[in-house]
Amino acid sequence: MAVDLAQIIPPLVKAKVDFILIGGMAAILHGSARVTVDVDVIYSRADENIERLAVALAPHRPYLRDAPPNRPFGWNAKTIYHGLNFTLNTALGDLDLFGEIAGTETYGDLLPHSFDVEAFGVRFKCIDLPTLIRIKEAAGRPKDREAIGELRVLLQESETKQQG
């Protein structure tokens, strides 16, 4: 399913879910020309936030992306508590939820490296460009390595604008 940030972000914000946009969509907000097929967010693992996340997504029929269609899967707070990272198909589009990235980094670790974005009638957090580059370097996947060069150019351009 094609992804539409304008469909996925507002329901999370309106449910008061604590999350930070990371990954390809964050790169696009920083000026990347790359295409991405899902939305990646890191979410707070606080009990109340997990409850809000479960409720926010439940009406949109989240299902494990690569699971067989008949596999039992219940989306609720218990599922999130017992899991950590989820690659989901939803009625809103594909959503990757991370409780942790790069092996140890959590929402709390990344919060100081985020900034507010106002879009789609809501305000939400997005990862800053230096941290996005670091995350992609840590992931080490071929598609991340390909994106890093462009992101470094965008960072250099941004730093040049700030100096000038």
mmCIF file with all atom_site columns, C-alpha atoms in Angstrom:
data_model
loop_
_atom_site.group_PDB
_atom_site.id
_atom_site.type_symbol
_atom_site.label_atom_id
_atom_site.label_alt_id
_atom_site.label_comp_id
_atom_site.label_asym_id
_atom_site.label_entity_id
_atom_site.label_seq_id
_atom_site.pdbx_PDB_ins_code
_atom_site.Cartn_x
_atom_site.Cartn_y
_atom_site.Cartn_z
_atom_site.occupancy
_atom_site.B_iso_or_equiv
_atom_site.pdbx_formal_charge
_atom_site.auth_seq_id
_atom_site.auth_comp_id
_atom_site.auth_asym_id
_atom_site.auth_atom_id
_atom_site.pdbx_PDB_model_num
ATOM 1   C CA . MET A 1 1   ? 0.000  0.000   0.000  1.00 0.00 ? 1   MET A CA 1
ATOM 2   C CA . ALA A 1 2   ? 1.250  3.492   -0.790 1.00 0.00 ? 2   ALA A CA 1
ATOM 3   C CA . VAL A 1 3   ? 2.110  5.660   2.173  1.00 0.00 ? 3   VAL A CA 1
ATOM 4   C CA . ASP A 1 4   ? 0.635  9.055   2.958  1.00 0.00 ? 4   ASP A CA 1
ATOM 5   C CA . LEU A 1 5   ? 2.197  10.881  5.881  1.00 0.00 ? 5   LEU A CA 1
ATOM 6   C CA . ALA A 1 6   ? -0.871 13.132  6.062  1.00 0.00 ? 6   ALA A CA 1
ATOM 7   C CA . GLN A 1 7   ? -3.017 10.062  6.815  1.00 0.00 ? 7   GLN A CA 1
ATOM 8   C CA . ILE A 1 8   ? -0.772 8.419   9.425  1.00 0.00 ? 8   ILE A CA 1
ATOM 9   C CA . ILE A 1 9   ? 0.561  11.314  11.517 1.00 0.00 ? 9   ILE A CA 1
ATOM 10  C CA . PRO A 1 10  ? -2.647 13.177  12.561 1.00 0.00 ? 10  PRO A CA 1
ATOM 11  C CA . PRO A 1 11  ? -4.354 10.186  14.241 1.00 0.00 ? 11  PRO A CA 1
ATOM 12  C CA . LEU A 1 12  ? -1.224 9.581   16.327 1.00 0.00 ? 12  LEU A CA 1
ATOM 13  C CA . VAL A 1 13  ? -0.958 13.240  17.329 1.00 0.00 ? 13  VAL A CA 1
ATOM 14  C CA . LYS A 1 14  ? -4.663 13.547  18.111 1.00 0.00 ? 14  LYS A CA 1
ATOM 15  C CA . ALA A 1 15  ? -4.389 10.475  20.376 1.00 0.00 ? 15  ALA A CA 1
ATOM 16  C CA . LYS A 1 16  ? -1.445 12.188  22.143 1.00 0.00 ? 16  LYS A CA 1
ATOM 17  C CA . VAL A 1 17  ? 0.987  9.396   21.218 1.00 0.00 ? 17  VAL A CA 1
ATOM 18  C CA . ASP A 1 18  ? 4.582  10.344  22.023 1.00 0.00 ? 18  ASP A CA 1
ATOM 19  C CA . PHE A 1 19  ? 6.636  9.553   18.899 1.00 0.00 ? 19  PHE A CA 1
ATOM 20  C CA . ILE A 1 20  ? 9.382  10.919  16.681 1.00 0.00 ? 20  ILE A CA 1
ATOM 21  C CA . LEU A 1 21  ? 9.355  10.620  12.898 1.00 0.00 ? 21  LEU A CA 1
ATOM 22  C CA . ILE A 1 22  ? 12.532 8.864   11.725 1.00 0.00 ? 22  ILE A CA 1
ATOM 23  C CA . GLY A 1 23  ? 13.597 7.072   8.539  1.00 0.00 ? 23  GLY A CA 1
ATOM 24  C CA . GLY A 1 24  ? 12.780 7.926   4.947  1.00 0.00 ? 24  GLY A CA 1
ATOM 25  C CA . MET A 1 25  ? 9.899  10.316  5.654  1.00 0.00 ? 25  MET A CA 1
ATOM 26  C CA . ALA A 1 26  ? 12.102 12.276  8.046  1.00 0.00 ? 26  ALA A CA 1
ATOM 27  C CA . ALA A 1 27  ? 14.720 12.416  5.288  1.00 0.00 ? 27  ALA A CA 1
ATOM 28  C CA . ILE A 1 28  ? 12.083 13.792  2.898  1.00 0.00 ? 28  ILE A CA 1
ATOM 29  C CA . LEU A 1 29  ? 11.188 16.512  5.418  1.00 0.00 ? 29  LEU A CA 1
ATOM 30  C CA . HIS A 1 30  ? 14.898 17.409  5.437  1.00 0.00 ? 30  HIS A CA 1
ATOM 31  C CA . GLY A 1 31  ? 14.852 17.731  1.630  1.00 0.00 ? 31  GLY A CA 1
ATOM 32  C CA . SER A 1 32  ? 15.659 14.230  0.399  1.00 0.00 ? 32  SER A CA 1
ATOM 33  C CA . ALA A 1 33  ? 14.406 13.323  -3.061 1.00 0.00 ? 33  ALA A CA 1
ATOM 34  C CA . ARG A 1 34  ? 14.283 9.588   -2.262 1.00 0.00 ? 34  ARG A CA 1
ATOM 35  C CA . VAL A 1 35  ? 11.026 7.675   -2.362 1.00 0.00 ? 35  VAL A CA 1
ATOM 36  C CA . THR A 1 36  ? 9.949  5.639   0.642  1.00 0.00 ? 36  THR A CA 1
ATOM 37  C CA . VAL A 1 37  ? 7.083  3.195   1.009  1.00 0.00 ? 37  VAL A CA 1
ATOM 38  C CA . ASP A 1 38  ? 6.428  3.411   4.745  1.00 0.00 ? 38  ASP A CA 1
ATOM 39  C CA . VAL A 1 39  ? 6.438  5.735   7.732  1.00 0.00 ? 39  VAL A CA 1
ATOM 40  C CA . ASP A 1 40  ? 8.978  5.003   10.475 1.00 0.00 ? 40  ASP A CA 1
ATOM 41  C CA . VAL A 1 41  ? 8.483  6.292   14.004 1.00 0.00 ? 41  VAL A CA 1
ATOM 42  C CA . ILE A 1 42  ? 10.105 5.608   17.345 1.00 0.00 ? 42  ILE A CA 1
ATOM 43  C CA . TYR A 1 43  ? 7.558  5.635   20.144 1.00 0.00 ? 43  TYR A CA 1
ATOM 44  C CA . SER A 1 44  ? 7.765  6.024   23.905 1.00 0.00 ? 44  SER A CA 1
ATOM 45  C CA . ARG A 1 45  ? 7.490  2.717   25.767 1.00 0.00 ? 45  ARG A CA 1
ATOM 46  C CA . ALA A 1 46  ? 5.798  4.408   28.755 1.00 0.00 ? 46  ALA A CA 1
ATOM 47  C CA . ASP A 1 47  ? 2.701  2.446   29.810 1.00 0.00 ? 47  ASP A CA 1
ATOM 48  C CA . GLU A 1 48  ? 0.281  5.302   29.120 1.00 0.00 ? 48  GLU A CA 1
ATOM 49  C CA . ASN A 1 49  ? 1.789  5.912   25.698 1.00 0.00 ? 49  ASN A CA 1
ATOM 50  C CA . ILE A 1 50  ? 1.516  2.263   24.747 1.00 0.00 ? 50  ILE A CA 1
ATOM 51  C CA . GLU A 1 51  ? -2.166 2.393   25.700 1.00 0.00 ? 51  GLU A CA 1
ATOM 52  C CA . ARG A 1 52  ? -2.684 5.514   23.548 1.00 0.00 ? 52  ARG A CA 1
ATOM 53  C CA . LEU A 1 53  ? -0.804 3.936   20.617 1.00 0.00 ? 53  LEU A CA 1
ATOM 54  C CA . ALA A 1 54  ? -2.938 0.797   20.767 1.00 0.00 ? 54  ALA A CA 1
ATOM 55  C CA . VAL A 1 55  ? -6.174 2.807   20.807 1.00 0.00 ? 55  VAL A CA 1
ATOM 56  C CA . ALA A 1 56  ? -5.033 5.227   18.075 1.00 0.00 ? 56  ALA A CA 1
ATOM 57  C CA . LEU A 1 57  ? -4.215 2.505   15.556 1.00 0.00 ? 57  LEU A CA 1
ATOM 58  C CA . ALA A 1 58  ? -6.898 -0.096  16.390 1.00 0.00 ? 58  ALA A CA 1
ATOM 59  C CA . PRO A 1 59  ? -9.590 1.397   14.086 1.00 0.00 ? 59  PRO A CA 1
ATOM 60  C CA . HIS A 1 60  ? -7.121 1.296   11.182 1.00 0.00 ? 60  HIS A CA 1
ATOM 61  C CA . ARG A 1 61  ? -6.713 -2.505  11.225 1.00 0.00 ? 61  ARG A CA 1
ATOM 62  C CA . PRO A 1 62  ? -2.971 -2.868  11.920 1.00 0.00 ? 62  PRO A CA 1
ATOM 63  C CA . TYR A 1 63  ? -1.578 -6.218  10.779 1.00 0.00 ? 63  TYR A CA 1
ATOM 64  C CA . LEU A 1 64  ? 1.962  -7.572  10.616 1.00 0.00 ? 64  LEU A CA 1
ATOM 65  C CA . ARG A 1 65  ? 3.231  -6.692  7.144  1.00 0.00 ? 65  ARG A CA 1
ATOM 66  C CA . ASP A 1 66  ? 4.886  -9.964  6.171  1.00 0.00 ? 66  ASP A CA 1
ATOM 67  C CA . ALA A 1 67  ? 2.617  -12.319 8.108  1.00 0.00 ? 67  ALA A CA 1
ATOM 68  C CA . PRO A 1 68  ? 0.316  -14.735 6.292  1.00 0.00 ? 68  PRO A CA 1
ATOM 69  C CA . PRO A 1 69  ? -3.185 -13.225 5.912  1.00 0.00 ? 69  PRO A CA 1
ATOM 70  C CA . ASN A 1 70  ? -4.834 -15.802 8.181  1.00 0.00 ? 70  ASN A CA 1
ATOM 71  C CA . ARG A 1 71  ? -2.335 -15.562 11.052 1.00 0.00 ? 71  ARG A CA 1
ATOM 72  C CA . PRO A 1 72  ? -4.025 -14.506 14.298 1.00 0.00 ? 72  PRO A CA 1
ATOM 73  C CA . PHE A 1 73  ? -2.849 -11.055 15.363 1.00 0.00 ? 73  PHE A CA 1
ATOM 74  C CA . GLY A 1 74  ? -4.498 -8.874  17.952 1.00 0.00 ? 74  GLY A CA 1
ATOM 75  C CA . TRP A 1 75  ? -3.519 -5.224  18.113 1.00 0.00 ? 75  TRP A CA 1
ATOM 76  C CA . ASN A 1 76  ? -3.736 -4.037  21.698 1.00 0.00 ? 76  ASN A CA 1
ATOM 77  C CA . ALA A 1 77  ? -1.554 -2.705  24.507 1.00 0.00 ? 77  ALA A CA 1
ATOM 78  C CA . LYS A 1 78  ? -0.599 -6.245  25.572 1.00 0.00 ? 78  LYS A CA 1
ATOM 79  C CA . THR A 1 79  ? 0.752  -6.974  22.077 1.00 0.00 ? 79  THR A CA 1
ATOM 80  C CA . ILE A 1 80  ? 2.824  -3.786  22.159 1.00 0.00 ? 80  ILE A CA 1
ATOM 81  C CA . TYR A 1 81  ? 4.091  -4.485  25.709 1.00 0.00 ? 81  TYR A CA 1
ATOM 82  C CA . HIS A 1 82  ? 5.273  -7.942  24.660 1.00 0.00 ? 82  HIS A CA 1
ATOM 83  C CA . GLY A 1 83  ? 6.764  -6.713  21.387 1.00 0.00 ? 83  GLY A CA 1
ATOM 84  C CA . LEU A 1 84  ? 9.124  -3.888  20.623 1.00 0.00 ? 84  LEU A CA 1
ATOM 85  C CA . ASN A 1 85  ? 9.359  -3.154  16.898 1.00 0.00 ? 85  ASN A CA 1
ATOM 86  C CA . PHE A 1 86  ? 6.459  -3.697  14.509 1.00 0.00 ? 86  PHE A CA 1
ATOM 87  C CA . THR A 1 87  ? 6.217  -3.496  10.711 1.00 0.00 ? 87  THR A CA 1
ATOM 88  C CA . LEU A 1 88  ? 2.532  -2.949  10.065 1.00 0.00 ? 88  LEU A CA 1
ATOM 89  C CA . ASN A 1 89  ? 0.091  -2.654  7.223  1.00 0.00 ? 89  ASN A CA 1
ATOM 90  C CA . THR A 1 90  ? -2.753 -0.363  8.233  1.00 0.00 ? 90  THR A CA 1
ATOM 91  C CA . ALA A 1 91  ? -5.744 1.154   6.480  1.00 0.00 ? 91  ALA A CA 1
ATOM 92  C CA . LEU A 1 92  ? -3.742 4.415   6.612  1.00 0.00 ? 92  LEU A CA 1
ATOM 93  C CA . GLY A 1 93  ? -0.626 2.959   4.963  1.00 0.00 ? 93  GLY A CA 1
ATOM 94  C CA . ASP A 1 94  ? 2.491  1.071   5.991  1.00 0.00 ? 94  ASP A CA 1
ATOM 95  C CA . LEU A 1 95  ? 3.842  2.013   9.408  1.00 0.00 ? 95  LEU A CA 1
ATOM 96  C CA . ASP A 1 96  ? 7.009  0.812   11.119 1.00 0.00 ? 96  ASP A CA 1
ATOM 97  C CA . LEU A 1 97  ? 6.916  1.302   14.884 1.00 0.00 ? 97  LEU A CA 1
ATOM 98  C CA . PHE A 1 98  ? 10.178 1.148   16.788 1.00 0.00 ? 98  PHE A CA 1
ATOM 99  C CA . GLY A 1 99  ? 10.467 0.923   20.546 1.00 0.00 ? 99  GLY A CA 1
ATOM 100 C CA . GLU A 1 100 ? 14.219 0.912   20.093 1.00 0.00 ? 100 GLU A CA 1
ATOM 101 C CA . ILE A 1 101 ? 16.640 1.493   17.214 1.00 0.00 ? 101 ILE A CA 1
ATOM 102 C CA . ALA A 1 102 ? 20.324 0.836   16.588 1.00 0.00 ? 102 ALA A CA 1
ATOM 103 C CA . GLY A 1 103 ? 20.203 -1.784  19.321 1.00 0.00 ? 103 GLY A CA 1
ATOM 104 C CA . THR A 1 104 ? 19.814 0.545   22.294 1.00 0.00 ? 104 THR A CA 1
ATOM 105 C CA . GLU A 1 105 ? 18.418 3.956   21.449 1.00 0.00 ? 105 GLU A CA 1
ATOM 106 C CA . THR A 1 106 ? 14.938 4.759   22.709 1.00 0.00 ? 106 THR A CA 1
ATOM 107 C CA . TYR A 1 107 ? 12.433 7.564   22.304 1.00 0.00 ? 107 TYR A CA 1
ATOM 108 C CA . GLY A 1 108 ? 13.913 9.249   25.397 1.00 0.00 ? 108 GLY A CA 1
ATOM 109 C CA . ASP A 1 109 ? 17.424 9.060   23.958 1.00 0.00 ? 109 ASP A CA 1
ATOM 110 C CA . LEU A 1 110 ? 16.342 10.645  20.676 1.00 0.00 ? 110 LEU A CA 1
ATOM 111 C CA . LEU A 1 111 ? 13.965 13.292  22.036 1.00 0.00 ? 111 LEU A CA 1
ATOM 112 C CA . PRO A 1 112 ? 16.775 15.870  22.538 1.00 0.00 ? 112 PRO A CA 1
ATOM 113 C CA . HIS A 1 113 ? 17.728 15.291  18.876 1.00 0.00 ? 113 HIS A CA 1
ATOM 114 C CA . SER A 1 114 ? 14.270 16.091  17.511 1.00 0.00 ? 114 SER A CA 1
ATOM 115 C CA . PHE A 1 115 ? 12.445 19.244  16.516 1.00 0.00 ? 115 PHE A CA 1
ATOM 116 C CA . ASP A 1 116 ? 8.809  20.238  16.077 1.00 0.00 ? 116 ASP A CA 1
ATOM 117 C CA . VAL A 1 117 ? 7.183  20.129  12.659 1.00 0.00 ? 117 VAL A CA 1
ATOM 118 C CA . GLU A 1 118 ? 3.841  21.702  11.890 1.00 0.00 ? 118 GLU A CA 1
ATOM 119 C CA . ALA A 1 119 ? 2.077  19.954  9.040  1.00 0.00 ? 119 ALA A CA 1
ATOM 120 C CA . PHE A 1 120 ? -1.262 18.330  8.218  1.00 0.00 ? 120 PHE A CA 1
ATOM 121 C CA . GLY A 1 121 ? -2.959 20.529  10.846 1.00 0.00 ? 121 GLY A CA 1
ATOM 122 C CA . VAL A 1 122 ? -0.907 19.052  13.696 1.00 0.00 ? 122 VAL A CA 1
ATOM 123 C CA . ARG A 1 123 ? 2.473  19.441  15.409 1.00 0.00 ? 123 ARG A CA 1
ATOM 124 C CA . PHE A 1 124 ? 4.810  16.453  15.771 1.00 0.00 ? 124 PHE A CA 1
ATOM 125 C CA . LYS A 1 125 ? 8.461  15.608  16.380 1.00 0.00 ? 125 LYS A CA 1
ATOM 126 C CA . CYS A 1 126 ? 10.981 14.778  13.642 1.00 0.00 ? 126 CYS A CA 1
ATOM 127 C CA . ILE A 1 127 ? 14.536 13.564  14.129 1.00 0.00 ? 127 ILE A CA 1
ATOM 128 C CA . ASP A 1 128 ? 17.266 16.092  13.333 1.00 0.00 ? 128 ASP A CA 1
ATOM 129 C CA . LEU A 1 129 ? 19.463 15.536  10.299 1.00 0.00 ? 129 LEU A CA 1
ATOM 130 C CA . PRO A 1 130 ? 22.765 14.701  12.054 1.00 0.00 ? 130 PRO A CA 1
ATOM 131 C CA . THR A 1 131 ? 21.009 12.067  14.168 1.00 0.00 ? 131 THR A CA 1
ATOM 132 C CA . LEU A 1 132 ? 19.163 10.654  11.156 1.00 0.00 ? 132 LEU A CA 1
ATOM 133 C CA . ILE A 1 133 ? 22.515 10.219  9.414  1.00 0.00 ? 133 ILE A CA 1
ATOM 134 C CA . ARG A 1 134 ? 23.944 8.490   12.508 1.00 0.00 ? 134 ARG A CA 1
ATOM 135 C CA . ILE A 1 135 ? 20.930 6.168   12.724 1.00 0.00 ? 135 ILE A CA 1
ATOM 136 C CA . LYS A 1 136 ? 21.230 5.208   9.070  1.00 0.00 ? 136 LYS A CA 1
ATOM 137 C CA . GLU A 1 137 ? 24.974 4.580   9.489  1.00 0.00 ? 137 GLU A CA 1
ATOM 138 C CA . ALA A 1 138 ? 24.244 2.307   12.464 1.00 0.00 ? 138 ALA A CA 1
ATOM 139 C CA . ALA A 1 139 ? 21.579 0.387   10.534 1.00 0.00 ? 139 ALA A CA 1
ATOM 140 C CA . GLY A 1 140 ? 24.113 -0.351  7.815  1.00 0.00 ? 140 GLY A CA 1
ATOM 141 C CA . ARG A 1 141 ? 21.567 -1.650  5.305  1.00 0.00 ? 141 ARG A CA 1
ATOM 142 C CA . PRO A 1 142 ? 22.371 -1.090  1.617  1.00 0.00 ? 142 PRO A CA 1
ATOM 143 C CA . LYS A 1 143 ? 19.420 1.291   1.185  1.00 0.00 ? 143 LYS A CA 1
ATOM 144 C CA . ASP A 1 144 ? 20.584 3.304   4.200  1.00 0.00 ? 144 ASP A CA 1
ATOM 145 C CA . ARG A 1 145 ? 24.154 3.488   2.922  1.00 0.00 ? 145 ARG A CA 1
ATOM 146 C CA . GLU A 1 146 ? 22.811 4.781   -0.407 1.00 0.00 ? 146 GLU A CA 1
ATOM 147 C CA . ALA A 1 147 ? 20.807 7.505   1.354  1.00 0.00 ? 147 ALA A CA 1
ATOM 148 C CA . ILE A 1 148 ? 23.646 8.722   3.586  1.00 0.00 ? 148 ILE A CA 1
ATOM 149 C CA . GLY A 1 149 ? 25.514 10.525  0.802  1.00 0.00 ? 149 GLY A CA 1
ATOM 150 C CA . GLU A 1 150 ? 22.484 12.621  -0.089 1.00 0.00 ? 150 GLU A CA 1
ATOM 151 C CA . LEU A 1 151 ? 21.741 13.323  3.583  1.00 0.00 ? 151 LEU A CA 1
ATOM 152 C CA . ARG A 1 152 ? 25.313 14.515  4.171  1.00 0.00 ? 152 ARG A CA 1
ATOM 153 C CA . VAL A 1 153 ? 24.985 16.936  1.249  1.00 0.00 ? 153 VAL A CA 1
ATOM 154 C CA . LEU A 1 154 ? 21.696 18.226  2.704  1.00 0.00 ? 154 LEU A CA 1
ATOM 155 C CA . LEU A 1 155 ? 23.374 18.679  6.105  1.00 0.00 ? 155 LEU A CA 1
ATOM 156 C CA . GLN A 1 156 ? 26.271 20.574  4.528  1.00 0.00 ? 156 GLN A CA 1
ATOM 157 C CA . GLU A 1 157 ? 23.847 22.816  2.626  1.00 0.00 ? 157 GLU A CA 1
ATOM 158 C CA . SER A 1 158 ? 21.896 23.461  5.819  1.00 0.00 ? 158 SER A CA 1
ATOM 159 C CA . GLU A 1 159 ? 25.046 24.354  7.751  1.00 0.00 ? 159 GLU A CA 1
ATOM 160 C CA . THR A 1 160 ? 26.191 26.671  4.939  1.00 0.00 ? 160 THR A CA 1
ATOM 161 C CA . LYS A 1 161 ? 22.805 28.487  4.993  1.00 0.00 ? 161 LYS A CA 1
ATOM 162 C CA . GLN A 1 162 ? 23.033 28.913  8.781  1.00 0.00 ? 162 GLN A CA 1
ATOM 163 C CA . GLN A 1 163 ? 26.507 30.425  8.495  1.00 0.00 ? 163 GLN A CA 1
ATOM 164 C CA . GLY A 1 164 ? 25.510 32.781  5.681  1.00 0.00 ? 164 GLY A CA 1
#
